[in-house]
Every structure is written in C-alpha cells, then in structure tokens.
Amino acid sequence: DDTGENGNIREEYGHYHPLAQGTVPFSVTKTFDSYLYAILLLSSAFVPGSISRLMVIGGAITTYLYTNEFKPKTWIKNISCAALVAMSPITSGLAAWKVLRDSTAATAAAAKVTSVPYALIFHSPLSYLVLSLFAGIMCREILMDITDCEGDAKAGIQTLPVKYGKQMASTVAMGWSIV
C-alpha cells in the first residue's frame, strides 16, 4: 500500500501520485500506454536507416518488457537501462549518417560508400562516449537500487543490494564509476 499513516499519498511523498492513489484507474493507464507504444512503433517507420530503425524498435520492446520481465531479474534491469541510454548516440548517429549519405548520393556513389561506417562507431571517440554512458548509468542504477533496497525487498525484486547486500552493491557501483 502506497498510502501514508493517514492515508494521504500527497503528504507521504510530497507530491501527487494519481495512479498509486487510484484517481486514475490502472486499466486506463494500461490502455493509454498501449496506444503510445503503437504510435511509437508506427512512427519508427520514419526513422532513417534500417539499423537505427531496428534499434528504436528494440528500445521500445525493452522498455515495454522492463517492469514485468527485466526489473525482477538481478543485473538485467541495470544492464537494460544502461544499454538503452548508451545506445542512443549510436542510434541517432546512424540515423544522421543515413540522412547525410542519402543527401549526398552523388558523392557517396563516387566514393563507393554504401555500407555502415562501423569504424566510425567502434574505433572512434563515440565508442568512449557509449562506454562512459553505459558505466555511468550502471553506477546510477545500482545507487538508486541501494536507496530503494527496503521497498524492492518487500516487492520481491532481486536487485543487487537485495541479493548481495548494500556493501557489495556500493562496491560494484564504485567499480562502474571508475570505468
């Protein structure tokens, strides 16, 4: 139960939680969420480039499965959050590359540039950005799990601090922050 001692969620949390309070029924939010995902999947057809389009669809599927499938699994929830954030520069970069390549088709044809520039992704400063984002979000997610440890334990969510203890989780978070 998310209500405080006197039953008022606003007083307990300091702000309004309409879903937890029951002001907005869960079925309404579920229906609205389904519409948003349908719009997202339909609009992904307009993302330039097949690889970036697949990455957007994969991200949408990951966020859709997150609460029921990934969040209860140790490590998987942290990795999925970090991967979603870390892959955003690659996704947007590939989409931008596709637009630039298509807009300069004559130049690309002359230079025989037809494939994805994997060297620009994996052997460039972009790879350091992706690694930094991944490590930073992993650290942040683990630190947030430490602050939510008691609630996660009550909900049966096996986060790192619930499964291995807060000390171990903070050591792992520190390791990710060093990366």
mmCIF file with all atom_site columns, C-alpha atoms in Angstrom:
data_model
loop_
_atom_site.group_PDB
_atom_site.id
_atom_site.type_symbol
_atom_site.label_atom_id
_atom_site.label_alt_id
_atom_site.label_comp_id
_atom_site.label_asym_id
_atom_site.label_entity_id
_atom_site.label_seq_id
_atom_site.pdbx_PDB_ins_code
_atom_site.Cartn_x
_atom_site.Cartn_y
_atom_site.Cartn_z
_atom_site.occupancy
_atom_site.B_iso_or_equiv
_atom_site.pdbx_formal_charge
_atom_site.auth_seq_id
_atom_site.auth_comp_id
_atom_site.auth_asym_id
_atom_site.auth_atom_id
_atom_site.pdbx_PDB_model_num
ATOM 1   C CA . ASP A 1 1   ? 0.000  0.000   0.000   1.00 0.00 ? 1   ASP A CA 1
ATOM 2   C CA . ASP A 1 2   ? 1.405  3.374   -1.012  1.00 0.00 ? 2   ASP A CA 1
ATOM 3   C CA . THR A 1 3   ? -0.613 5.457   1.416   1.00 0.00 ? 3   THR A CA 1
ATOM 4   C CA . GLY A 1 4   ? 0.892  7.185   4.449   1.00 0.00 ? 4   GLY A CA 1
ATOM 5   C CA . GLU A 1 5   ? -0.169 6.800   8.053   1.00 0.00 ? 5   GLU A CA 1
ATOM 6   C CA . ASN A 1 6   ? -3.205 8.988   7.498   1.00 0.00 ? 6   ASN A CA 1
ATOM 7   C CA . GLY A 1 7   ? -3.948 7.543   4.036   1.00 0.00 ? 7   GLY A CA 1
ATOM 8   C CA . ASN A 1 8   ? -2.839 10.598  2.086   1.00 0.00 ? 8   ASN A CA 1
ATOM 9   C CA . ILE A 1 9   ? -0.310 9.911   -0.666  1.00 0.00 ? 9   ILE A CA 1
ATOM 10  C CA . ARG A 1 10  ? 0.384  13.586  -1.292  1.00 0.00 ? 10  ARG A CA 1
ATOM 11  C CA . GLU A 1 11  ? 1.526  14.064  2.311   1.00 0.00 ? 11  GLU A CA 1
ATOM 12  C CA . GLU A 1 12  ? 3.597  10.872  2.270   1.00 0.00 ? 12  GLU A CA 1
ATOM 13  C CA . TYR A 1 13  ? 5.536  11.686  -0.912  1.00 0.00 ? 13  TYR A CA 1
ATOM 14  C CA . GLY A 1 14  ? 5.213  15.461  -1.045  1.00 0.00 ? 14  GLY A CA 1
ATOM 15  C CA . HIS A 1 15  ? 3.579  15.367  -4.495  1.00 0.00 ? 15  HIS A CA 1
ATOM 16  C CA . TYR A 1 16  ? 0.642  13.848  -6.330  1.00 0.00 ? 16  TYR A CA 1
ATOM 17  C CA . HIS A 1 17  ? 0.614  10.182  -7.456  1.00 0.00 ? 17  HIS A CA 1
ATOM 18  C CA . PRO A 1 18  ? -2.714 9.670   -9.276  1.00 0.00 ? 18  PRO A CA 1
ATOM 19  C CA . LEU A 1 19  ? -2.037 6.044   -10.270 1.00 0.00 ? 19  LEU A CA 1
ATOM 20  C CA . ALA A 1 20  ? -0.940 4.953   -6.791  1.00 0.00 ? 20  ALA A CA 1
ATOM 21  C CA . GLN A 1 21  ? -3.788 6.884   -5.196  1.00 0.00 ? 21  GLN A CA 1
ATOM 22  C CA . GLY A 1 22  ? -6.327 5.298   -7.509  1.00 0.00 ? 22  GLY A CA 1
ATOM 23  C CA . THR A 1 23  ? -7.501 8.582   -9.042  1.00 0.00 ? 23  THR A CA 1
ATOM 24  C CA . VAL A 1 24  ? -6.553 7.206   -12.455 1.00 0.00 ? 24  VAL A CA 1
ATOM 25  C CA . PRO A 1 25  ? -7.521 3.545   -12.865 1.00 0.00 ? 25  PRO A CA 1
ATOM 26  C CA . PHE A 1 26  ? -4.769 1.130   -13.875 1.00 0.00 ? 26  PHE A CA 1
ATOM 27  C CA . SER A 1 27  ? -6.804 -0.063  -16.864 1.00 0.00 ? 27  SER A CA 1
ATOM 28  C CA . VAL A 1 28  ? -6.867 3.494   -18.260 1.00 0.00 ? 28  VAL A CA 1
ATOM 29  C CA . THR A 1 29  ? -3.112 3.880   -17.927 1.00 0.00 ? 29  THR A CA 1
ATOM 30  C CA . LYS A 1 30  ? -2.544 0.455   -19.485 1.00 0.00 ? 30  LYS A CA 1
ATOM 31  C CA . THR A 1 31  ? -4.745 1.371   -22.467 1.00 0.00 ? 31  THR A CA 1
ATOM 32  C CA . PHE A 1 32  ? -3.033 4.753   -22.856 1.00 0.00 ? 32  PHE A CA 1
ATOM 33  C CA . ASP A 1 33  ? 0.370  3.072   -22.636 1.00 0.00 ? 33  ASP A CA 1
ATOM 34  C CA . SER A 1 34  ? -0.635 0.611   -25.359 1.00 0.00 ? 34  SER A CA 1
ATOM 35  C CA . TYR A 1 35  ? -1.663 3.490   -27.626 1.00 0.00 ? 35  TYR A CA 1
ATOM 36  C CA . LEU A 1 36  ? 1.663  5.241   -27.002 1.00 0.00 ? 36  LEU A CA 1
ATOM 37  C CA . TYR A 1 37  ? 3.612  2.102   -27.897 1.00 0.00 ? 37  TYR A CA 1
ATOM 38  C CA . ALA A 1 38  ? 1.543  1.623   -31.032 1.00 0.00 ? 38  ALA A CA 1
ATOM 39  C CA . ILE A 1 39  ? 2.270  5.230   -32.066 1.00 0.00 ? 39  ILE A CA 1
ATOM 40  C CA . LEU A 1 40  ? 5.962  4.693   -31.289 1.00 0.00 ? 40  LEU A CA 1
ATOM 41  C CA . LEU A 1 41  ? 6.147  1.525   -33.381 1.00 0.00 ? 41  LEU A CA 1
ATOM 42  C CA . LEU A 1 42  ? 4.282  3.142   -36.281 1.00 0.00 ? 42  LEU A CA 1
ATOM 43  C CA . SER A 1 43  ? 6.428  6.276   -36.177 1.00 0.00 ? 43  SER A CA 1
ATOM 44  C CA . SER A 1 44  ? 9.601  4.190   -36.108 1.00 0.00 ? 44  SER A CA 1
ATOM 45  C CA . ALA A 1 45  ? 8.946  3.599   -39.814 1.00 0.00 ? 45  ALA A CA 1
ATOM 46  C CA . PHE A 1 46  ? 10.105 7.195   -40.344 1.00 0.00 ? 46  PHE A CA 1
ATOM 47  C CA . VAL A 1 47  ? 13.477 6.675   -38.634 1.00 0.00 ? 47  VAL A CA 1
ATOM 48  C CA . PRO A 1 48  ? 16.146 6.836   -41.334 1.00 0.00 ? 48  PRO A CA 1
ATOM 49  C CA . GLY A 1 49  ? 18.189 3.679   -41.853 1.00 0.00 ? 49  GLY A CA 1
ATOM 50  C CA . SER A 1 50  ? 17.249 0.100   -41.124 1.00 0.00 ? 50  SER A CA 1
ATOM 51  C CA . ILE A 1 51  ? 19.787 -0.395  -38.322 1.00 0.00 ? 51  ILE A CA 1
ATOM 52  C CA . SER A 1 52  ? 18.742 2.744   -36.441 1.00 0.00 ? 52  SER A CA 1
ATOM 53  C CA . ARG A 1 53  ? 15.083 1.803   -37.007 1.00 0.00 ? 53  ARG A CA 1
ATOM 54  C CA . LEU A 1 54  ? 15.718 -1.655  -35.513 1.00 0.00 ? 54  LEU A CA 1
ATOM 55  C CA . MET A 1 55  ? 17.495 -0.047  -32.573 1.00 0.00 ? 55  MET A CA 1
ATOM 56  C CA . VAL A 1 56  ? 14.471 2.195   -31.895 1.00 0.00 ? 56  VAL A CA 1
ATOM 57  C CA . ILE A 1 57  ? 12.124 -0.799  -32.095 1.00 0.00 ? 57  ILE A CA 1
ATOM 58  C CA . GLY A 1 58  ? 14.456 -2.818  -29.835 1.00 0.00 ? 58  GLY A CA 1
ATOM 59  C CA . GLY A 1 59  ? 14.498 0.036   -27.332 1.00 0.00 ? 59  GLY A CA 1
ATOM 60  C CA . ALA A 1 60  ? 10.708 0.213   -27.394 1.00 0.00 ? 60  ALA A CA 1
ATOM 61  C CA . ILE A 1 61  ? 10.437 -3.528  -26.804 1.00 0.00 ? 61  ILE A CA 1
ATOM 62  C CA . THR A 1 62  ? 12.957 -3.285  -23.962 1.00 0.00 ? 62  THR A CA 1
ATOM 63  C CA . THR A 1 63  ? 11.016 -0.518  -22.218 1.00 0.00 ? 63  THR A CA 1
ATOM 64  C CA . TYR A 1 64  ? 7.746  -2.399  -22.736 1.00 0.00 ? 64  TYR A CA 1
ATOM 65  C CA . LEU A 1 65  ? 9.168  -5.568  -21.154 1.00 0.00 ? 65  LEU A CA 1
ATOM 66  C CA . TYR A 1 66  ? 11.093 -3.734  -18.438 1.00 0.00 ? 66  TYR A CA 1
ATOM 67  C CA . THR A 1 67  ? 8.663  -3.731  -15.485 1.00 0.00 ? 67  THR A CA 1
ATOM 68  C CA . ASN A 1 68  ? 7.297  -7.262  -15.754 1.00 0.00 ? 68  ASN A CA 1
ATOM 69  C CA . GLU A 1 69  ? 10.222 -9.122  -17.281 1.00 0.00 ? 69  GLU A CA 1
ATOM 70  C CA . PHE A 1 70  ? 13.512 -7.315  -16.682 1.00 0.00 ? 70  PHE A CA 1
ATOM 71  C CA . LYS A 1 71  ? 13.100 -5.414  -13.410 1.00 0.00 ? 71  LYS A CA 1
ATOM 72  C CA . PRO A 1 72  ? 12.700 -8.515  -11.217 1.00 0.00 ? 72  PRO A CA 1
ATOM 73  C CA . LYS A 1 73  ? 15.923 -10.062 -12.583 1.00 0.00 ? 73  LYS A CA 1
ATOM 74  C CA . THR A 1 74  ? 19.222 -9.207  -10.921 1.00 0.00 ? 74  THR A CA 1
ATOM 75  C CA . TRP A 1 75  ? 21.620 -7.387  -13.246 1.00 0.00 ? 75  TRP A CA 1
ATOM 76  C CA . ILE A 1 76  ? 19.203 -7.499  -16.215 1.00 0.00 ? 76  ILE A CA 1
ATOM 77  C CA . LYS A 1 77  ? 17.298 -4.402  -15.113 1.00 0.00 ? 77  LYS A CA 1
ATOM 78  C CA . ASN A 1 78  ? 20.502 -2.415  -14.665 1.00 0.00 ? 78  ASN A CA 1
ATOM 79  C CA . ILE A 1 79  ? 22.004 -3.585  -17.946 1.00 0.00 ? 79  ILE A CA 1
ATOM 80  C CA . SER A 1 80  ? 18.822 -2.849  -19.909 1.00 0.00 ? 80  SER A CA 1
ATOM 81  C CA . CYS A 1 81  ? 18.590 0.721   -18.534 1.00 0.00 ? 81  CYS A CA 1
ATOM 82  C CA . ALA A 1 82  ? 22.271 1.410   -19.146 1.00 0.00 ? 82  ALA A CA 1
ATOM 83  C CA . ALA A 1 83  ? 22.149 -0.091  -22.639 1.00 0.00 ? 83  ALA A CA 1
ATOM 84  C CA . LEU A 1 84  ? 19.122 1.993   -23.633 1.00 0.00 ? 84  LEU A CA 1
ATOM 85  C CA . VAL A 1 85  ? 20.859 5.224   -22.672 1.00 0.00 ? 85  VAL A CA 1
ATOM 86  C CA . ALA A 1 86  ? 24.266 4.227   -24.017 1.00 0.00 ? 86  ALA A CA 1
ATOM 87  C CA . MET A 1 87  ? 22.917 3.176   -27.408 1.00 0.00 ? 87  MET A CA 1
ATOM 88  C CA . SER A 1 88  ? 21.163 6.498   -28.048 1.00 0.00 ? 88  SER A CA 1
ATOM 89  C CA . PRO A 1 89  ? 24.242 8.231   -29.542 1.00 0.00 ? 89  PRO A CA 1
ATOM 90  C CA . ILE A 1 90  ? 24.795 5.291   -31.881 1.00 0.00 ? 90  ILE A CA 1
ATOM 91  C CA . THR A 1 91  ? 21.142 5.203   -32.901 1.00 0.00 ? 91  THR A CA 1
ATOM 92  C CA . SER A 1 92  ? 20.979 8.919   -33.608 1.00 0.00 ? 92  SER A CA 1
ATOM 93  C CA . GLY A 1 93  ? 24.410 8.884   -35.244 1.00 0.00 ? 93  GLY A CA 1
ATOM 94  C CA . LEU A 1 94  ? 23.428 6.085   -37.613 1.00 0.00 ? 94  LEU A CA 1
ATOM 95  C CA . ALA A 1 95  ? 20.192 7.887   -38.490 1.00 0.00 ? 95  ALA A CA 1
ATOM 96  C CA . ALA A 1 96  ? 22.094 11.122  -39.145 1.00 0.00 ? 96  ALA A CA 1
ATOM 97  C CA . TRP A 1 97  ? 24.687 9.240   -41.209 1.00 0.00 ? 97  TRP A CA 1
ATOM 98  C CA . LYS A 1 98  ? 21.907 7.729   -43.330 1.00 0.00 ? 98  LYS A CA 1
ATOM 99  C CA . VAL A 1 99  ? 20.369 11.157  -43.965 1.00 0.00 ? 99  VAL A CA 1
ATOM 100 C CA . LEU A 1 100 ? 23.737 12.688  -44.853 1.00 0.00 ? 100 LEU A CA 1
ATOM 101 C CA . ARG A 1 101 ? 24.668 9.753   -47.057 1.00 0.00 ? 101 ARG A CA 1
ATOM 102 C CA . ASP A 1 102 ? 21.353 9.893   -48.915 1.00 0.00 ? 102 ASP A CA 1
ATOM 103 C CA . SER A 1 103 ? 21.525 13.678  -49.341 1.00 0.00 ? 103 SER A CA 1
ATOM 104 C CA . THR A 1 104 ? 24.952 13.397  -50.886 1.00 0.00 ? 104 THR A CA 1
ATOM 105 C CA . ALA A 1 105 ? 24.177 10.377  -53.064 1.00 0.00 ? 105 ALA A CA 1
ATOM 106 C CA . ALA A 1 106 ? 26.377 11.533  -55.937 1.00 0.00 ? 106 ALA A CA 1
ATOM 107 C CA . THR A 1 107 ? 29.363 11.969  -53.638 1.00 0.00 ? 107 THR A CA 1
ATOM 108 C CA . ALA A 1 108 ? 28.684 8.649   -51.937 1.00 0.00 ? 108 ALA A CA 1
ATOM 109 C CA . ALA A 1 109 ? 28.416 6.860   -55.265 1.00 0.00 ? 109 ALA A CA 1
ATOM 110 C CA . ALA A 1 110 ? 31.686 8.355   -56.409 1.00 0.00 ? 110 ALA A CA 1
ATOM 111 C CA . ALA A 1 111 ? 33.398 7.311   -53.177 1.00 0.00 ? 111 ALA A CA 1
ATOM 112 C CA . LYS A 1 112 ? 31.694 3.870   -53.191 1.00 0.00 ? 112 LYS A CA 1
ATOM 113 C CA . VAL A 1 113 ? 30.383 4.460   -49.639 1.00 0.00 ? 113 VAL A CA 1
ATOM 114 C CA . THR A 1 114 ? 27.444 2.105   -49.323 1.00 0.00 ? 114 THR A CA 1
ATOM 115 C CA . SER A 1 115 ? 27.830 0.311   -46.007 1.00 0.00 ? 115 SER A CA 1
ATOM 116 C CA . VAL A 1 116 ? 27.518 1.390   -42.383 1.00 0.00 ? 116 VAL A CA 1
ATOM 117 C CA . PRO A 1 117 ? 30.739 3.013   -41.149 1.00 0.00 ? 117 PRO A CA 1
ATOM 118 C CA . TYR A 1 118 ? 31.440 0.570   -38.322 1.00 0.00 ? 118 TYR A CA 1
ATOM 119 C CA . ALA A 1 119 ? 34.923 2.031   -37.860 1.00 0.00 ? 119 ALA A CA 1
ATOM 120 C CA . LEU A 1 120 ? 33.346 5.395   -37.111 1.00 0.00 ? 120 LEU A CA 1
ATOM 121 C CA . ILE A 1 121 ? 31.267 3.772   -34.392 1.00 0.00 ? 121 ILE A CA 1
ATOM 122 C CA . PHE A 1 122 ? 33.598 1.276   -32.766 1.00 0.00 ? 122 PHE A CA 1
ATOM 123 C CA . HIS A 1 123 ? 37.026 2.817   -33.414 1.00 0.00 ? 123 HIS A CA 1
ATOM 124 C CA . SER A 1 124 ? 36.296 6.446   -32.625 1.00 0.00 ? 124 SER A CA 1
ATOM 125 C CA . PRO A 1 125 ? 35.635 8.774   -29.679 1.00 0.00 ? 125 PRO A CA 1
ATOM 126 C CA . LEU A 1 126 ? 31.973 7.756   -29.988 1.00 0.00 ? 126 LEU A CA 1
ATOM 127 C CA . SER A 1 127 ? 32.837 4.357   -28.516 1.00 0.00 ? 127 SER A CA 1
ATOM 128 C CA . TYR A 1 128 ? 34.289 6.110   -25.444 1.00 0.00 ? 128 TYR A CA 1
ATOM 129 C CA . LEU A 1 129 ? 31.078 8.109   -25.090 1.00 0.00 ? 129 LEU A CA 1
ATOM 130 C CA . VAL A 1 130 ? 28.977 4.947   -25.284 1.00 0.00 ? 130 VAL A CA 1
ATOM 131 C CA . LEU A 1 131 ? 31.160 3.165   -22.712 1.00 0.00 ? 131 LEU A CA 1
ATOM 132 C CA . SER A 1 132 ? 31.076 6.204   -20.396 1.00 0.00 ? 132 SER A CA 1
ATOM 133 C CA . LEU A 1 133 ? 27.299 6.451   -20.662 1.00 0.00 ? 133 LEU A CA 1
ATOM 134 C CA . PHE A 1 134 ? 26.869 2.742   -20.015 1.00 0.00 ? 134 PHE A CA 1
ATOM 135 C CA . ALA A 1 135 ? 29.164 2.769   -16.967 1.00 0.00 ? 135 ALA A CA 1
ATOM 136 C CA . GLY A 1 136 ? 27.638 5.966   -15.584 1.00 0.00 ? 136 GLY A CA 1
ATOM 137 C CA . ILE A 1 137 ? 24.070 4.713   -15.892 1.00 0.00 ? 137 ILE A CA 1
ATOM 138 C CA . MET A 1 138 ? 25.023 1.323   -14.400 1.00 0.00 ? 138 MET A CA 1
ATOM 139 C CA . CYS A 1 139 ? 26.520 3.153   -11.416 1.00 0.00 ? 139 CYS A CA 1
ATOM 140 C CA . ARG A 1 140 ? 23.450 5.396   -11.056 1.00 0.00 ? 140 ARG A CA 1
ATOM 141 C CA . GLU A 1 141 ? 21.030 2.478   -11.340 1.00 0.00 ? 141 GLU A CA 1
ATOM 142 C CA . ILE A 1 142 ? 22.863 0.488   -8.661  1.00 0.00 ? 142 ILE A CA 1
ATOM 143 C CA . LEU A 1 143 ? 22.989 3.524   -6.349  1.00 0.00 ? 143 LEU A CA 1
ATOM 144 C CA . MET A 1 144 ? 19.253 4.028   -6.856  1.00 0.00 ? 144 MET A CA 1
ATOM 145 C CA . ASP A 1 145 ? 18.720 0.342   -6.055  1.00 0.00 ? 145 ASP A CA 1
ATOM 146 C CA . ILE A 1 146 ? 20.590 0.882   -2.782  1.00 0.00 ? 146 ILE A CA 1
ATOM 147 C CA . THR A 1 147 ? 18.248 3.726   -1.820  1.00 0.00 ? 147 THR A CA 1
ATOM 148 C CA . ASP A 1 148 ? 15.214 1.593   -2.777  1.00 0.00 ? 148 ASP A CA 1
ATOM 149 C CA . CYS A 1 149 ? 16.552 -1.566  -1.115  1.00 0.00 ? 149 CYS A CA 1
ATOM 150 C CA . GLU A 1 150 ? 13.837 -1.951  1.505   1.00 0.00 ? 150 GLU A CA 1
ATOM 151 C CA . GLY A 1 151 ? 10.983 -1.316  -0.933  1.00 0.00 ? 151 GLY A CA 1
ATOM 152 C CA . ASP A 1 152 ? 12.479 -3.668  -3.518  1.00 0.00 ? 152 ASP A CA 1
ATOM 153 C CA . ALA A 1 153 ? 12.901 -6.380  -0.874  1.00 0.00 ? 153 ALA A CA 1
ATOM 154 C CA . LYS A 1 154 ? 9.231  -6.003  0.123   1.00 0.00 ? 154 LYS A CA 1
ATOM 155 C CA . ALA A 1 155 ? 8.185  -6.198  -3.533  1.00 0.00 ? 155 ALA A CA 1
ATOM 156 C CA . GLY A 1 156 ? 10.359 -9.272  -4.103  1.00 0.00 ? 156 GLY A CA 1
ATOM 157 C CA . ILE A 1 157 ? 12.597 -7.535  -6.652  1.00 0.00 ? 157 ILE A CA 1
ATOM 158 C CA . GLN A 1 158 ? 16.043 -9.119  -6.515  1.00 0.00 ? 158 GLN A CA 1
ATOM 159 C CA . THR A 1 159 ? 18.238 -6.080  -7.101  1.00 0.00 ? 159 THR A CA 1
ATOM 160 C CA . LEU A 1 160 ? 21.974 -6.199  -6.344  1.00 0.00 ? 160 LEU A CA 1
ATOM 161 C CA . PRO A 1 161 ? 21.620 -4.740  -2.821  1.00 0.00 ? 161 PRO A CA 1
ATOM 162 C CA . VAL A 1 162 ? 18.710 -7.056  -2.015  1.00 0.00 ? 162 VAL A CA 1
ATOM 163 C CA . LYS A 1 163 ? 20.520 -10.144 -3.266  1.00 0.00 ? 163 LYS A CA 1
ATOM 164 C CA . TYR A 1 164 ? 24.114 -9.379  -2.247  1.00 0.00 ? 164 TYR A CA 1
ATOM 165 C CA . GLY A 1 165 ? 23.826 -6.583  0.324   1.00 0.00 ? 165 GLY A CA 1
ATOM 166 C CA . LYS A 1 166 ? 24.302 -2.827  0.227   1.00 0.00 ? 166 LYS A CA 1
ATOM 167 C CA . GLN A 1 167 ? 28.061 -3.023  0.785   1.00 0.00 ? 167 GLN A CA 1
ATOM 168 C CA . MET A 1 168 ? 28.623 -5.294  -2.214  1.00 0.00 ? 168 MET A CA 1
ATOM 169 C CA . ALA A 1 169 ? 26.288 -3.176  -4.361  1.00 0.00 ? 169 ALA A CA 1
ATOM 170 C CA . SER A 1 170 ? 28.135 0.022   -3.439  1.00 0.00 ? 170 SER A CA 1
ATOM 171 C CA . THR A 1 171 ? 31.456 -1.657  -4.311  1.00 0.00 ? 171 THR A CA 1
ATOM 172 C CA . VAL A 1 172 ? 30.084 -2.667  -7.723  1.00 0.00 ? 172 VAL A CA 1
ATOM 173 C CA . ALA A 1 173 ? 28.731 0.880   -8.258  1.00 0.00 ? 173 ALA A CA 1
ATOM 174 C CA . MET A 1 174 ? 32.151 2.293   -7.398  1.00 0.00 ? 174 MET A CA 1
ATOM 175 C CA . GLY A 1 175 ? 33.718 -0.070  -9.940  1.00 0.00 ? 175 GLY A CA 1
ATOM 176 C CA . TRP A 1 176 ? 31.370 1.180   -12.652 1.00 0.00 ? 176 TRP A CA 1
ATOM 177 C CA . SER A 1 177 ? 32.111 4.786   -11.711 1.00 0.00 ? 177 SER A CA 1
ATOM 178 C CA . ILE A 1 178 ? 35.845 4.153   -12.165 1.00 0.00 ? 178 ILE A CA 1
ATOM 179 C CA . VAL A 1 179 ? 35.258 2.824   -15.685 1.00 0.00 ? 179 VAL A CA 1
#
